[in-house]
PDB file of C-alpha atoms in Angstrom:
ATOM      1  CA  UNK B 199      81.190  50.263 141.656  1.00  0.00           C
ATOM      2  CA  UNK B 200      80.303  53.655 143.071  1.00  0.00           C
ATOM      3  CA  UNK B 201      79.718  53.577 146.789  1.00  0.00           C
ATOM      4  CA  UNK B 202      80.918  50.092 147.751  1.00  0.00           C
ATOM      5  CA  UNK B 203      84.206  50.369 149.582  1.00  0.00           C
ATOM      6  CA  UNK B 204      86.656  47.590 150.235  1.00  0.00           C
ATOM      7  CA  UNK B 205      89.900  47.718 152.128  1.00  0.00           C
ATOM      8  CA  UNK B 206      92.637  46.987 151.937  1.00  0.00           C
ATOM      9  CA  UNK B 207      92.937  46.849 148.149  1.00  0.00           C
ATOM     10  CA  UNK B 208      96.001  44.647 148.429  1.00  0.00           C
ATOM     11  CA  UNK B 209      96.922  42.377 151.320  1.00  0.00           C
ATOM     12  CA  UNK B 210     100.020  40.228 151.688  1.00  0.00           C
ATOM     13  CA  UNK B 211     100.150  37.558 154.354  1.00  0.00           C
ATOM     14  CA  UNK B 212     102.513  34.719 155.187  1.00  0.00           C
ATOM     15  CA  UNK B 213     101.206  31.198 155.560  1.00  0.00           C
ATOM     16  CA  UNK B 214      99.547  30.733 158.930  1.00  0.00           C
ATOM     17  CA  UNK B 215      98.647  34.392 159.457  1.00  0.00           C
ATOM     18  CA  UNK B 216      95.147  35.827 159.560  1.00  0.00           C
ATOM     19  CA  UNK B 217      93.587  37.948 156.829  1.00  0.00           C
ATOM     20  CA  UNK B 218      90.774  40.430 157.514  1.00  0.00           C
ATOM     21  CA  UNK B 219      88.950  41.925 154.561  1.00  0.00           C
ATOM     22  CA  UNK B 220      86.497  44.771 155.039  1.00  0.00           C
ATOM     23  CA  UNK B 221      83.506  45.875 153.002  1.00  0.00           C
ATOM     24  CA  UNK B 222      81.332  48.941 153.481  1.00  0.00           C
ATOM     25  CA  UNK B 223      78.144  48.651 151.392  1.00  0.00           C
ATOM     26  CA  UNK B 224      76.466  51.419 149.472  1.00  0.00           C
ATOM     27  CA  UNK B 225      74.410  53.806 151.536  1.00  0.00           C
ATOM     28  CA  UNK B 226      71.000  52.355 152.226  1.00  0.00           C
ATOM     29  CA  UNK B 227      72.024  48.796 151.364  1.00  0.00           C
ATOM     30  CA  UNK B 228      71.622  46.216 154.085  1.00  0.00           C
ATOM     31  CA  UNK B 229      72.676  43.115 152.150  1.00  0.00           C
ATOM     32  CA  UNK B 230      76.231  42.043 151.425  1.00  0.00           C
ATOM     33  CA  UNK B 231      77.640  39.223 149.302  1.00  0.00           C
ATOM     34  CA  UNK B 232      81.220  37.992 149.304  1.00  0.00           C
ATOM     35  CA  UNK B 233      82.786  36.344 146.252  1.00  0.00           C
ATOM     36  CA  UNK B 234      86.173  34.895 145.389  1.00  0.00           C
ATOM     37  CA  UNK B 235      87.754  35.166 141.955  1.00  0.00           C
ATOM     38  CA  UNK B 236      90.780  33.377 140.580  1.00  0.00           C
ATOM     39  CA  UNK B 237      92.589  34.852 137.538  1.00  0.00           C
ATOM     40  CA  UNK B 238      90.576  34.754 134.289  1.00  0.00           C
ATOM     41  CA  UNK B 239      87.664  33.051 136.054  1.00  0.00           C
ATOM     42  CA  UNK B 240      84.169  34.032 137.060  1.00  0.00           C
ATOM     43  CA  UNK B 241      83.163  34.831 140.593  1.00  0.00           C
ATOM     44  CA  UNK B 242      82.403  32.085 143.095  1.00  0.00           C
ATOM     45  CA  UNK B 243      79.772  32.856 145.714  1.00  0.00           C
ATOM     46  CA  UNK B 244      80.934  32.537 149.303  1.00  0.00           C
ATOM     47  CA  UNK B 245      78.413  34.067 151.688  1.00  0.00           C
ATOM     48  CA  UNK B 246      75.346  36.312 151.837  1.00  0.00           C
ATOM     49  CA  UNK B 247      74.681  38.434 154.897  1.00  0.00           C
ATOM     50  CA  UNK B 248      72.196  40.922 156.203  1.00  0.00           C
ATOM     51  CA  UNK B 249      72.898  43.117 159.172  1.00  0.00           C
ATOM     52  CA  UNK B 250      73.694  40.828 162.141  1.00  0.00           C
ATOM     53  CA  UNK B 251      72.584  37.774 160.170  1.00  0.00           C
ATOM     54  CA  UNK B 252      74.207  35.158 157.955  1.00  0.00           C
ATOM     55  CA  UNK B 253      71.575  34.246 155.388  1.00  0.00           C
ATOM     56  CA  UNK B 254      73.474  31.799 153.191  1.00  0.00           C
ATOM     57  CA  UNK B 255      77.020  30.561 153.765  1.00  0.00           C
ATOM     58  CA  UNK B 256      76.847  27.565 151.468  1.00  0.00           C
ATOM     59  CA  UNK B 257      79.845  28.781 149.460  1.00  0.00           C
ATOM     60  CA  UNK B 258      82.148  29.224 152.421  1.00  0.00           C
ATOM     61  CA  UNK B 259      84.823  26.635 153.184  1.00  0.00           C
ATOM     62  CA  UNK B 260      83.900  24.854 156.393  1.00  0.00           C
ATOM     63  CA  UNK B 261      87.168  25.679 158.129  1.00  0.00           C
ATOM     64  CA  UNK B 262      89.230  28.841 158.595  1.00  0.00           C
ATOM     65  CA  UNK B 263      86.730  31.167 156.880  1.00  0.00           C
ATOM     66  CA  UNK B 264      84.131  33.284 158.654  1.00  0.00           C
ATOM     67  CA  UNK B 265      82.100  36.375 157.864  1.00  0.00           C
ATOM     68  CA  UNK B 266      80.105  38.904 159.802  1.00  0.00           C
ATOM     69  CA  UNK B 267      78.070  42.018 159.160  1.00  0.00           C
ATOM     70  CA  UNK B 268      77.546  43.792 162.478  1.00  0.00           C
ATOM     71  CA  UNK B 269      74.855  46.329 163.242  1.00  0.00           C
ATOM     72  CA  UNK B 270      77.464  49.066 163.063  1.00  0.00           C
ATOM     73  CA  UNK B 271      80.519  49.050 160.850  1.00  0.00           C
ATOM     74  CA  UNK B 272      81.639  47.168 157.780  1.00  0.00           C
ATOM     75  CA  UNK B 273      81.183  43.549 156.844  1.00  0.00           C
ATOM     76  CA  UNK B 274      84.308  41.512 157.529  1.00  0.00           C
ATOM     77  CA  UNK B 275      85.554  38.375 155.825  1.00  0.00           C
ATOM     78  CA  UNK B 276      88.099  36.653 158.026  1.00  0.00           C
ATOM     79  CA  UNK B 277      90.498  33.950 156.920  1.00  0.00           C
ATOM     80  CA  UNK B 278      92.471  32.252 159.641  1.00  0.00           C
ATOM     81  CA  UNK B 279      95.765  30.401 159.130  1.00  0.00           C
ATOM     82  CA  UNK B 280      95.976  31.371 155.478  1.00  0.00           C
ATOM     83  CA  UNK B 281      97.457  28.983 152.935  1.00  0.00           C
ATOM     84  CA  UNK B 282      98.821  29.691 149.446  1.00  0.00           C
ATOM     85  CA  UNK B 283      95.577  28.440 147.903  1.00  0.00           C
ATOM     86  CA  UNK B 284      93.721  31.331 149.542  1.00  0.00           C
ATOM     87  CA  UNK B 285      95.483  33.768 147.208  1.00  0.00           C
ATOM     88  CA  UNK B 286      92.759  35.340 145.092  1.00  0.00           C
ATOM     89  CA  UNK B 287      90.721  38.484 144.586  1.00  0.00           C
ATOM     90  CA  UNK B 288      87.874  38.794 147.058  1.00  0.00           C
ATOM     91  CA  UNK B 289      84.927  40.952 146.040  1.00  0.00           C
ATOM     92  CA  UNK B 290      82.066  42.247 148.053  1.00  0.00           C
ATOM     93  CA  UNK B 291      78.773  43.348 146.544  1.00  0.00           C
ATOM     94  CA  UNK B 292      75.915  45.157 148.182  1.00  0.00           C
ATOM     95  CA  UNK B 293      72.236  45.116 147.430  1.00  0.00           C
ATOM     96  CA  UNK B 294      69.151  46.751 148.861  1.00  0.00           C
ATOM     97  CA  UNK B 295      67.772  43.216 149.137  1.00  0.00           C
ATOM     98  CA  UNK B 296      66.620  40.402 146.876  1.00  0.00           C
ATOM     99  CA  UNK B 297      63.016  41.292 147.564  1.00  0.00           C
ATOM    100  CA  UNK B 298      63.461  44.642 145.889  1.00  0.00           C
ATOM    101  CA  UNK B 299      63.174  44.282 142.142  1.00  0.00           C
ATOM    102  CA  UNK B 300      65.673  41.899 140.611  1.00  0.00           C
ATOM    103  CA  UNK B 301      68.014  42.010 143.605  1.00  0.00           C
ATOM    104  CA  UNK B 302      70.771  43.610 141.573  1.00  0.00           C
ATOM    105  CA  UNK B 303      74.214  43.892 143.163  1.00  0.00           C
ATOM    106  CA  UNK B 304      76.861  46.572 143.043  1.00  0.00           C
ATOM    107  CA  UNK B 305      80.465  45.512 143.446  1.00  0.00           C
ATOM    108  CA  UNK B 306      83.395  46.979 145.280  1.00  0.00           C
ATOM    109  CA  UNK B 307      86.894  47.190 143.785  1.00  0.00           C
ATOM    110  CA  UNK B 308      88.040  44.024 145.522  1.00  0.00           C
ATOM    111  CA  UNK B 309      90.862  42.994 147.841  1.00  0.00           C
ATOM    112  CA  UNK B 310      93.737  41.104 146.284  1.00  0.00           C
ATOM    113  CA  UNK B 311      95.126  38.670 148.802  1.00  0.00           C
ATOM    114  CA  UNK B 312      98.573  37.202 148.256  1.00  0.00           C
ATOM    115  CA  UNK B 313      99.806  34.483 150.573  1.00  0.00           C
ATOM    116  CA  UNK B 314     103.555  34.015 150.587  1.00  0.00           C
TER     117      UNK B 314
ATOM    118  CA  UNK S 217      79.068  22.340 139.164  1.00  0.00           C
ATOM    119  CA  UNK S 218      79.020  25.334 136.815  1.00  0.00           C
ATOM    120  CA  UNK S 219      75.475  26.587 136.494  1.00  0.00           C
ATOM    121  CA  UNK S 220      76.133  29.146 133.759  1.00  0.00           C
ATOM    122  CA  UNK S 221      78.410  28.459 130.809  1.00  0.00           C
ATOM    123  CA  UNK S 222      79.679  31.317 128.694  1.00  0.00           C
ATOM    124  CA  UNK S 223      81.058  31.071 125.178  1.00  0.00           C
ATOM    125  CA  UNK S 224      83.445  31.812 123.779  1.00  0.00           C
ATOM    126  CA  UNK S 225      85.877  31.880 126.675  1.00  0.00           C
ATOM    127  CA  UNK S 226      88.321  34.104 124.789  1.00  0.00           C
ATOM    128  CA  UNK S 227      87.646  36.401 121.852  1.00  0.00           C
ATOM    129  CA  UNK S 228      90.070  38.633 119.982  1.00  0.00           C
ATOM    130  CA  UNK S 229      88.681  40.799 117.186  1.00  0.00           C
ATOM    131  CA  UNK S 230      89.549  43.851 115.128  1.00  0.00           C
ATOM    132  CA  UNK S 231      88.053  47.244 115.842  1.00  0.00           C
ATOM    133  CA  UNK S 232      84.799  47.706 113.946  1.00  0.00           C
ATOM    134  CA  UNK S 233      83.784  44.034 113.940  1.00  0.00           C
ATOM    135  CA  UNK S 234      80.617  42.678 115.509  1.00  0.00           C
ATOM    136  CA  UNK S 235      80.507  39.925 118.108  1.00  0.00           C
ATOM    137  CA  UNK S 236      78.107  37.888 120.213  1.00  0.00           C
ATOM    138  CA  UNK S 237      78.737  36.343 123.611  1.00  0.00           C
ATOM    139  CA  UNK S 238      76.490  33.585 124.922  1.00  0.00           C
ATOM    140  CA  UNK S 239      75.444  32.624 128.430  1.00  0.00           C
ATOM    141  CA  UNK S 240      73.703  29.249 128.708  1.00  0.00           C
ATOM    142  CA  UNK S 241      72.197  27.158 131.456  1.00  0.00           C
ATOM    143  CA  UNK S 242      69.778  24.308 131.992  1.00  0.00           C
ATOM    144  CA  UNK S 243      68.311  26.210 134.946  1.00  0.00           C
ATOM    145  CA  UNK S 244      65.659  28.903 134.960  1.00  0.00           C
ATOM    146  CA  UNK S 245      66.536  32.309 136.361  1.00  0.00           C
ATOM    147  CA  UNK S 246      64.252  35.015 137.697  1.00  0.00           C
ATOM    148  CA  UNK S 247      66.735  37.623 136.510  1.00  0.00           C
ATOM    149  CA  UNK S 248      70.031  37.766 134.730  1.00  0.00           C
ATOM    150  CA  UNK S 249      72.721  40.419 134.807  1.00  0.00           C
ATOM    151  CA  UNK S 250      75.645  41.219 132.543  1.00  0.00           C
ATOM    152  CA  UNK S 251      78.799  42.777 133.947  1.00  0.00           C
ATOM    153  CA  UNK S 252      82.065  44.043 132.482  1.00  0.00           C
ATOM    154  CA  UNK S 253      85.218  43.763 134.514  1.00  0.00           C
ATOM    155  CA  UNK S 254      88.545  45.419 133.807  1.00  0.00           C
ATOM    156  CA  UNK S 255      91.848  44.149 135.234  1.00  0.00           C
ATOM    157  CA  UNK S 256      92.278  45.036 138.884  1.00  0.00           C
ATOM    158  CA  UNK S 257      88.718  46.278 139.280  1.00  0.00           C
ATOM    159  CA  UNK S 258      85.365  44.936 140.378  1.00  0.00           C
ATOM    160  CA  UNK S 259      82.609  43.984 137.917  1.00  0.00           C
ATOM    161  CA  UNK S 260      80.478  46.869 136.700  1.00  0.00           C
ATOM    162  CA  UNK S 261      76.822  46.203 136.040  1.00  0.00           C
ATOM    163  CA  UNK S 262      75.774  46.719 132.401  1.00  0.00           C
ATOM    164  CA  UNK S 263      72.187  45.509 132.382  1.00  0.00           C
ATOM    165  CA  UNK S 264      69.561  43.430 134.178  1.00  0.00           C
ATOM    166  CA  UNK S 265      66.938  41.441 132.263  1.00  0.00           C
ATOM    167  CA  UNK S 266      63.955  39.892 134.002  1.00  0.00           C
ATOM    168  CA  UNK S 267      61.356  38.958 131.375  1.00  0.00           C
ATOM    169  CA  UNK S 268      61.658  36.002 128.988  1.00  0.00           C
ATOM    170  CA  UNK S 269      62.339  37.262 125.470  1.00  0.00           C
ATOM    171  CA  UNK S 270      63.319  40.695 126.734  1.00  0.00           C
ATOM    172  CA  UNK S 271      65.729  42.723 124.611  1.00  0.00           C
ATOM    173  CA  UNK S 272      67.618  45.702 125.992  1.00  0.00           C
ATOM    174  CA  UNK S 273      69.915  48.041 124.108  1.00  0.00           C
ATOM    175  CA  UNK S 274      72.708  50.075 125.618  1.00  0.00           C
ATOM    176  CA  UNK S 275      74.310  52.120 122.806  1.00  0.00           C
ATOM    177  CA  UNK S 276      76.198  49.511 120.730  1.00  0.00           C
ATOM    178  CA  UNK S 277      75.355  46.671 123.128  1.00  0.00           C
ATOM    179  CA  UNK S 278      72.225  44.536 122.732  1.00  0.00           C
ATOM    180  CA  UNK S 279      71.199  42.088 125.443  1.00  0.00           C
ATOM    181  CA  UNK S 280      68.618  39.367 125.042  1.00  0.00           C
ATOM    182  CA  UNK S 281      67.054  37.074 127.631  1.00  0.00           C
ATOM    183  CA  UNK S 282      65.868  33.726 126.271  1.00  0.00           C
ATOM    184  CA  UNK S 283      62.144  33.000 126.151  1.00  0.00           C
ATOM    185  CA  UNK S 284      62.550  30.245 128.735  1.00  0.00           C
ATOM    186  CA  UNK S 285      64.791  32.449 130.932  1.00  0.00           C
ATOM    187  CA  UNK S 286      67.601  29.888 130.765  1.00  0.00           C
ATOM    188  CA  UNK S 287      70.011  31.723 128.513  1.00  0.00           C
ATOM    189  CA  UNK S 288      71.109  35.138 127.367  1.00  0.00           C
ATOM    190  CA  UNK S 289      73.254  36.790 124.732  1.00  0.00           C
ATOM    191  CA  UNK S 290      75.238  39.980 124.452  1.00  0.00           C
ATOM    192  CA  UNK S 291      75.828  41.420 120.988  1.00  0.00           C
ATOM    193  CA  UNK S 292      78.296  44.241 120.413  1.00  0.00           C
ATOM    194  CA  UNK S 293      78.166  46.198 117.170  1.00  0.00           C
ATOM    195  CA  UNK S 294      81.263  47.897 115.754  1.00  0.00           C
ATOM    196  CA  UNK S 295      83.500  46.939 118.664  1.00  0.00           C
ATOM    197  CA  UNK S 296      85.952  49.507 119.972  1.00  0.00           C
ATOM    198  CA  UNK S 297      89.170  49.061 121.987  1.00  0.00           C
ATOM    199  CA  UNK S 298      87.336  50.474 124.998  1.00  0.00           C
ATOM    200  CA  UNK S 299      85.079  47.401 124.931  1.00  0.00           C
ATOM    201  CA  UNK S 300      88.030  45.234 125.950  1.00  0.00           C
ATOM    202  CA  UNK S 301      87.407  43.426 129.227  1.00  0.00           C
ATOM    203  CA  UNK S 302      85.990  40.361 130.927  1.00  0.00           C
ATOM    204  CA  UNK S 303      82.245  39.990 130.364  1.00  0.00           C
ATOM    205  CA  UNK S 304      80.358  38.082 133.011  1.00  0.00           C
ATOM    206  CA  UNK S 305      76.757  36.959 133.163  1.00  0.00           C
ATOM    207  CA  UNK S 306      75.105  36.239 136.501  1.00  0.00           C
ATOM    208  CA  UNK S 307      71.729  34.674 137.187  1.00  0.00           C
ATOM    209  CA  UNK S 308      69.495  34.534 140.201  1.00  0.00           C
ATOM    210  CA  UNK S 309      67.312  31.396 140.371  1.00  0.00           C
ATOM    211  CA  UNK S 310      63.654  31.553 141.336  1.00  0.00           C
ATOM    212  CA  UNK S 311      64.492  30.254 144.796  1.00  0.00           C
ATOM    213  CA  UNK S 312      67.476  30.833 147.014  1.00  0.00           C
ATOM    214  CA  UNK S 313      69.699  33.795 147.674  1.00  0.00           C
ATOM    215  CA  UNK S 314      72.672  33.176 145.467  1.00  0.00           C
ATOM    216  CA  UNK S 315      73.720  34.828 142.256  1.00  0.00           C
ATOM    217  CA  UNK S 316      75.523  32.345 140.021  1.00  0.00           C
ATOM    218  CA  UNK S 317      78.221  33.744 137.784  1.00  0.00           C
ATOM    219  CA  UNK S 318      79.187  32.463 134.386  1.00  0.00           C
ATOM    220  CA  UNK S 319      82.679  31.377 133.445  1.00  0.00           C
ATOM    221  CA  UNK S 320      83.384  34.703 131.742  1.00  0.00           C
ATOM    222  CA  UNK S 321      84.331  35.825 128.229  1.00  0.00           C
ATOM    223  CA  UNK S 322      87.600  37.694 127.875  1.00  0.00           C
ATOM    224  CA  UNK S 323      87.270  40.139 124.959  1.00  0.00           C
ATOM    225  CA  UNK S 324      90.177  41.935 123.319  1.00  0.00           C
ATOM    226  CA  UNK S 325      89.464  44.520 120.635  1.00  0.00           C
ATOM    227  CA  UNK S 326      92.539  45.310 118.571  1.00  0.00           C
ATOM    228  CA  UNK S 327      92.818  48.867 117.211  1.00  0.00           C
TER     229      UNK S 327
END
């Protein structure tokens, strides 16, 4: 987990509000993955980004969810008009890139989103 | 569709016992990782295996990648309470960008 930062660690929103989750990758890493995890379950892939580029968003819900990884600053996962079903732990992982070795990922501590 | 199935889903054993966790798929992976996750934290990488038949040891943990690169196992010898956690396998197929995570094995080691 060392080096990947996520904030906030805990986020409470009411139905209909927006949630913004931030991820700063490890130094030197230009690839970011976002995952969602429900209690006692594995991680479900959402989106894979490089700087200024969405590479694979096949795991993202078509509506209300978006992600970006700008040239400067953290990657942001944005959930608009949150619903109770969005409550989950959201993890970001960074990687130097899938072309380097096995493309291993390092995870952040996660953001726990609770929708009231 | 769950690409990677882990078994058992839950495991509770006494300190000092041995155990094996399995990660199975019908798909071929270019690499496979094992992670351990504690409550409230992100997964921590334990090992990466890339070659069919590869065996890696990490102290009391032994990881094996199947010859066909479709499955893997994690064996823990003389389990300790500190081994308690959720063990996750994750595979990267030969094509595509995704890492697919297994369903997870929740291990509890009782002192």
